[in-house]
Coordinates of C-alpha atoms and ligand atoms in Angstrom, one line a residue:
M1 CA 0.0 0.0 0.2
R2 CA 1.1 3.7 -0.9
F3 CA -0.1 6.5 1.3
A4 CA 0.1 10.4 0.4
N5 CA -0.3 13.0 2.5
V6 CA -3.0 14.7 0.2
A7 CA -3.9 18.6 1.5
G8 CA -3.5 18.0 5.0
R9 CA -5.3 14.5 4.6
L10 CA -4.5 11.1 4.1
T11 CA -4.9 9.3 1.6
L12 CA -4.3 5.6 0.4
L13 CA -3.1 6.0 -4.0
T14 CA -4.9 3.7 -6.1
G15 CA -3.1 5.0 -9.8
P16 CA -0.5 8.1 -10.0
T17 CA -3.2 11.0 -10.5
T18 CA -6.0 9.0 -8.1
G19 CA -6.6 7.9 -4.4
V20 CA -9.4 7.0 -1.6
D21 CA -9.7 9.7 1.0
I22 CA -9.4 7.4 3.8
H23 CA -11.5 9.4 6.3
S24 CA -13.9 9.6 3.9
A25 CA -14.8 6.4 2.4
S26 CA -13.4 5.3 6.4
G27 CA -17.0 7.1 7.1
G28 CA -15.3 9.3 10.2
R29 CA -13.9 5.7 11.7
F30 CA -9.5 7.2 10.8
P31 CA -8.8 10.8 11.6
A32 CA -8.4 13.1 8.2
D33 CA -5.3 13.9 9.8
P34 CA -2.0 11.6 8.7
A35 CA -0.4 12.7 12.2
G36 CA -3.5 11.3 14.2
V37 CA -3.7 7.9 11.7
Y38 CA -0.3 6.1 13.1
E39 CA -2.0 5.1 16.3
Q40 CA -4.2 2.9 14.6
W41 CA -2.0 1.5 11.9
A42 CA -2.8 -2.0 12.2
G43 CA -6.9 -1.4 12.1
L44 CA -5.9 1.0 8.8
L45 CA -4.4 -1.9 7.1
D46 CA -7.5 -4.0 7.8
W47 CA -9.8 -1.8 6.9
V48 CA -7.7 -0.8 3.5
R49 CA -8.3 -4.8 2.4
E50 CA -11.3 -5.3 2.7
L51 CA -11.9 -2.2 0.8
D52 CA -13.4 -2.7 -2.1
L53 CA -11.1 -0.8 -4.7
A54 CA -14.0 -1.9 -7.4
T55 CA -16.1 1.5 -6.3
A56 CA -14.7 3.6 -3.4
E57 CA -15.0 6.7 -4.5
T58 CA -11.2 8.2 -5.5
V59 CA -9.7 11.6 -5.5
P60 CA -7.7 13.0 -8.2
V61 CA -3.9 13.7 -6.9
T62 CA -2.0 16.3 -7.7
E63 CA 2.0 16.8 -7.2
Q64 CA 1.3 20.3 -5.7
Q65 CA -1.1 18.7 -2.5
L66 CA 1.9 16.3 -1.1
G67 CA 2.7 16.6 2.2
N68 CA 4.9 15.3 5.4
P69 CA 3.1 11.6 5.4
A70 CA 4.8 11.6 8.5
P71 CA 4.0 15.1 10.1
R72 CA 4.5 16.2 13.8
P73 CA 5.5 12.9 15.0
Q74 CA 6.4 12.5 18.7
Q75 CA 10.7 12.1 18.0
V76 CA 12.4 12.0 15.4
F77 CA 15.7 10.1 15.7
A78 CA 19.1 10.2 12.9
I79 CA 21.0 8.7 12.6
G80 CA 25.2 9.9 11.3
L81 CA 27.6 7.3 9.9
N82 CA 26.0 4.9 8.9
Y83 CA 27.8 3.6 5.0
A84 CA 30.9 3.2 5.5
D85 CA 31.8 5.4 1.6
H86 CA 29.8 7.8 3.9
A87 CA 31.4 7.5 7.1
A88 CA 34.8 7.6 4.5
E89 CA 34.2 10.9 3.6
A90 CA 34.0 12.1 7.0
K91 CA 36.9 10.6 8.1
F92 CA 35.4 8.3 10.7
A93 CA 35.9 4.5 11.6
V94 CA 32.6 3.0 10.9
P95 CA 30.4 3.6 14.8
E96 CA 30.0 -0.5 16.5
T97 CA 27.1 1.0 17.9
P98 CA 24.6 3.9 15.8
T99 CA 25.7 7.3 16.5
V100 CA 21.7 9.0 17.3
F101 CA 21.1 12.0 17.1
T102 CA 17.3 14.6 16.3
K103 CA 15.9 17.1 13.9
F104 CA 13.8 19.0 15.8
P105 CA 10.7 18.1 14.7
S106 CA 9.5 21.2 13.7
C107 CA 12.1 21.0 10.4
L108 CA 9.7 18.5 8.8
T109 CA 8.6 19.5 5.8
G110 CA 7.0 18.1 2.1
P111 CA 8.5 15.9 -0.3
F112 CA 8.5 19.5 -2.6
G113 CA 8.8 23.2 -2.6
Q114 CA 11.2 26.0 -1.1
V115 CA 13.9 25.1 1.0
T116 CA 15.4 29.3 2.6
L117 CA 19.2 29.0 2.8
P118 CA 20.3 30.2 6.0
D119 CA 23.9 31.9 6.1
G120 CA 25.9 29.1 6.0
D121 CA 27.7 26.0 4.2
V122 CA 24.0 23.7 3.8
D123 CA 24.4 20.1 2.8
W124 CA 22.3 17.8 1.1
E125 CA 22.2 13.8 3.0
V126 CA 19.8 11.8 1.7
E127 CA 18.5 9.2 3.5
L128 CA 15.5 6.1 4.1
V129 CA 12.6 7.0 6.1
A130 CA 11.7 4.5 8.4
V131 CA 8.3 5.7 10.8
I132 CA 6.9 3.3 13.3
G133 CA 3.3 2.4 13.6
R134 CA 3.4 0.4 16.7
R135 CA 4.7 1.2 20.1
A136 CA 7.5 -0.5 19.9
E137 CA 10.2 -1.1 23.5
A138 CA 12.7 -3.1 23.5
V139 CA 12.0 -5.3 20.0
Q140 CA 13.9 -8.0 19.0
E141 CA 16.0 -7.2 15.9
E142 CA 14.0 -9.9 14.2
H143 CA 10.2 -8.6 15.2
A144 CA 11.4 -5.1 14.3
W145 CA 9.5 -4.7 10.4
E146 CA 6.3 -5.8 12.2
Y147 CA 6.8 -2.2 14.0
V148 CA 8.1 0.0 10.7
A149 CA 4.3 1.5 9.3
G150 CA 6.5 2.4 6.3
L151 CA 9.8 3.8 4.0
S152 CA 9.5 6.9 3.1
V153 CA 12.6 9.4 1.4
G154 CA 14.2 11.8 3.2
Q155 CA 16.8 14.3 3.5
D156 CA 18.9 15.7 6.6
I157 CA 19.3 18.8 4.3
S158 CA 21.9 19.9 7.4
E159 CA 24.4 23.5 7.7
R160 CA 28.3 22.0 8.7
R161 CA 29.4 25.2 9.9
L162 CA 26.6 25.3 13.0
Q163 CA 27.3 21.1 13.1
L164 CA 30.3 21.7 13.6
A165 CA 31.3 24.2 15.0
G166 CA 32.3 23.5 19.5
P167 CA 34.3 21.2 21.0
V168 CA 32.8 18.4 19.8
P169 CA 30.4 18.1 16.8
Q170 CA 26.3 18.8 18.1
F171 CA 24.9 17.2 15.6
S172 CA 21.1 18.1 16.3
L173 CA 21.1 22.3 15.7
G174 CA 22.8 22.6 12.4
K175 CA 20.1 19.8 10.7
S176 CA 17.0 21.2 12.6
Y177 CA 16.4 24.7 10.2
P178 CA 12.9 25.3 9.0
G179 CA 12.2 23.6 6.1
F180 CA 15.3 20.9 6.6
G181 CA 13.8 17.9 7.0
P182 CA 11.6 16.8 3.9
I183 CA 10.2 13.3 4.1
G184 CA 7.6 11.6 1.5
P185 CA 6.1 11.9 -1.2
V186 CA 4.6 8.9 -0.5
L187 CA 4.7 6.2 2.5
V188 CA 5.1 2.8 1.5
T189 CA 4.4 -0.3 3.3
P190 CA 7.2 -2.3 3.9
D191 CA 5.6 -5.2 2.0
E192 CA 4.9 -2.8 -0.9
V193 CA 8.8 -2.5 -1.7
A194 CA 10.3 -5.4 -3.8
D195 CA 13.3 -5.8 -1.2
R196 CA 13.2 -3.4 1.2
E197 CA 16.7 -4.6 2.3
D198 CA 17.9 -3.4 -0.6
L199 CA 16.8 0.0 -2.5
E200 CA 18.8 2.1 -4.8
I201 CA 19.2 5.8 -2.7
G202 CA 19.9 8.8 -4.5
A203 CA 20.2 11.8 -5.3
L204 CA 20.5 14.5 -8.0
L205 CA 21.8 18.3 -7.8
N206 CA 20.4 20.3 -10.8
G207 CA 20.6 17.2 -13.0
E208 CA 23.5 15.5 -11.6
Q209 CA 24.1 12.6 -9.3
I210 CA 26.1 13.6 -6.6
Q211 CA 24.6 10.7 -4.2
K212 CA 24.4 7.0 -5.7
G213 CA 24.2 4.2 -3.0
R214 CA 22.0 1.3 -1.6
T215 CA 20.4 0.5 1.5
S216 CA 22.4 -2.8 2.0
D217 CA 24.4 -1.0 2.5
L218 CA 23.5 -0.1 6.2
V219 CA 25.8 -0.6 8.8
F220 CA 22.8 -0.5 10.7
S221 CA 19.7 -1.8 9.3
V222 CA 16.6 -0.4 9.8
A223 CA 15.1 -3.7 12.1
A224 CA 19.0 -3.1 13.9
L225 CA 17.9 0.3 14.2
V226 CA 14.8 0.3 15.5
A227 CA 16.0 -2.7 18.1
Q228 CA 19.5 -0.4 19.5
L229 CA 16.6 2.7 20.4
S230 CA 14.0 0.8 21.2
A231 CA 16.2 -1.1 23.9
V232 CA 16.6 2.6 25.3
T233 CA 13.8 4.2 24.0
P234 CA 9.8 3.4 23.4
L235 CA 9.5 4.3 19.7
L236 CA 5.7 6.0 19.6
P237 CA 3.6 5.8 16.5
G238 CA 4.5 7.5 14.0
D239 CA 7.6 8.4 15.3
V240 CA 10.6 9.3 12.6
I241 CA 14.2 7.5 11.9
F242 CA 16.0 8.8 8.9
T243 CA 18.9 6.1 8.5
G244 CA 21.6 8.0 7.8
T245 CA 23.0 9.1 4.3
P246 CA 25.1 7.4 2.0
A247 CA 28.2 8.7 -0.1
G248 CA 28.3 11.8 -1.8
V249 CA 27.7 14.9 0.1
G250 CA 29.1 18.0 -0.5
L251 CA 31.6 18.8 2.9
G252 CA 33.2 15.7 1.4
R253 CA 34.0 16.6 -1.6
K254 CA 37.1 18.5 -3.1
P255 CA 36.4 20.9 -3.4
P256 CA 33.3 21.2 -1.0
R257 CA 30.4 22.6 -2.1
F258 CA 27.6 23.3 -0.8
L259 CA 23.8 24.1 -1.7
K260 CA 23.6 28.4 -3.4
P261 CA 20.0 30.3 -4.2
G262 CA 17.9 28.5 -7.6
D263 CA 19.6 25.2 -7.0
E264 CA 17.2 21.9 -7.7
L265 CA 17.8 19.0 -5.6
V266 CA 16.3 15.4 -5.8
S267 CA 16.4 12.8 -3.7
Y268 CA 14.5 9.2 -4.3
I269 CA 14.9 5.9 -3.1
Q270 CA 13.9 2.9 -5.8
G271 CA 10.3 2.2 -5.5
I272 CA 9.1 4.7 -3.2
G273 CA 9.4 7.5 -5.5
E274 CA 11.9 10.9 -6.0
M275 CA 11.2 14.4 -3.9
R276 CA 12.7 18.2 -5.6
H277 CA 13.3 21.0 -3.5
V278 CA 14.8 24.7 -5.2
M279 CA 17.0 26.6 -3.0
A280 CA 15.9 29.5 -1.5
A281 CA 18.1 32.9 -0.9
P282 CA 16.4 34.7 3.1
S283 CA 14.0 37.3 1.9
V284 CA 15.9 41.0 2.9
E285 CA 13.4 42.8 5.3
Ligands
ZN301 ZN1 22.1 12.2 8.2

């Protein structure tokens, strides 16, 4: 199943430009707001399986309407250095335990539109995002996928000067400017992708391929992250995990390269979809 946030309403996609509005079609059983439905995720999946798609009323869906399918999570986890080739370009050893930080939820945004560049060195990091569909506490790795509602594409946009200022790197603030956490264009249930453990992931800047990897190269897989994070802190329905980026970020280039106004950044994962963002200069008062 593929779900989207269509103008703030959770929608089951039935084609490239059509969907079923969950709140209307369920007679109000499920909320319209995508953020409210993760508490009832298992019930939603059961309901969709019973839905007669031949007679269900559909609504048109356009790209311009699409928002973040996982808005307002209570917790956002992000993982650093989770691909060996990215750890190498960042000049760190491959971690033996996950390197965890947060992106404050106010940075999250939708899959299309503009991102305003603050002062500094703003970089790209395409990432697989996992969204939690069921409270997870001390979950075993072999059962971890049962707690994942779906997968999406994320961008962990990062301002490097703030990230690297101070005696030790502090990831969270420099990665949390408004618009620095795009998620989308859709949420795909794990059974819907061909191989949930091995998806091509990449990014293009003005049409040039700048990142390309495979999620099978994750140091800590989605299942391992759910197990290791939930061993410490309960994961809640609707929570978001940014799982880390493969090689090719701007900071690792010689010379380093950063985003500038007018740049178009495309972020994609095979079997999920692509997001497109245009960088904008801050508006001058
Ligand atoms: Zn990242």
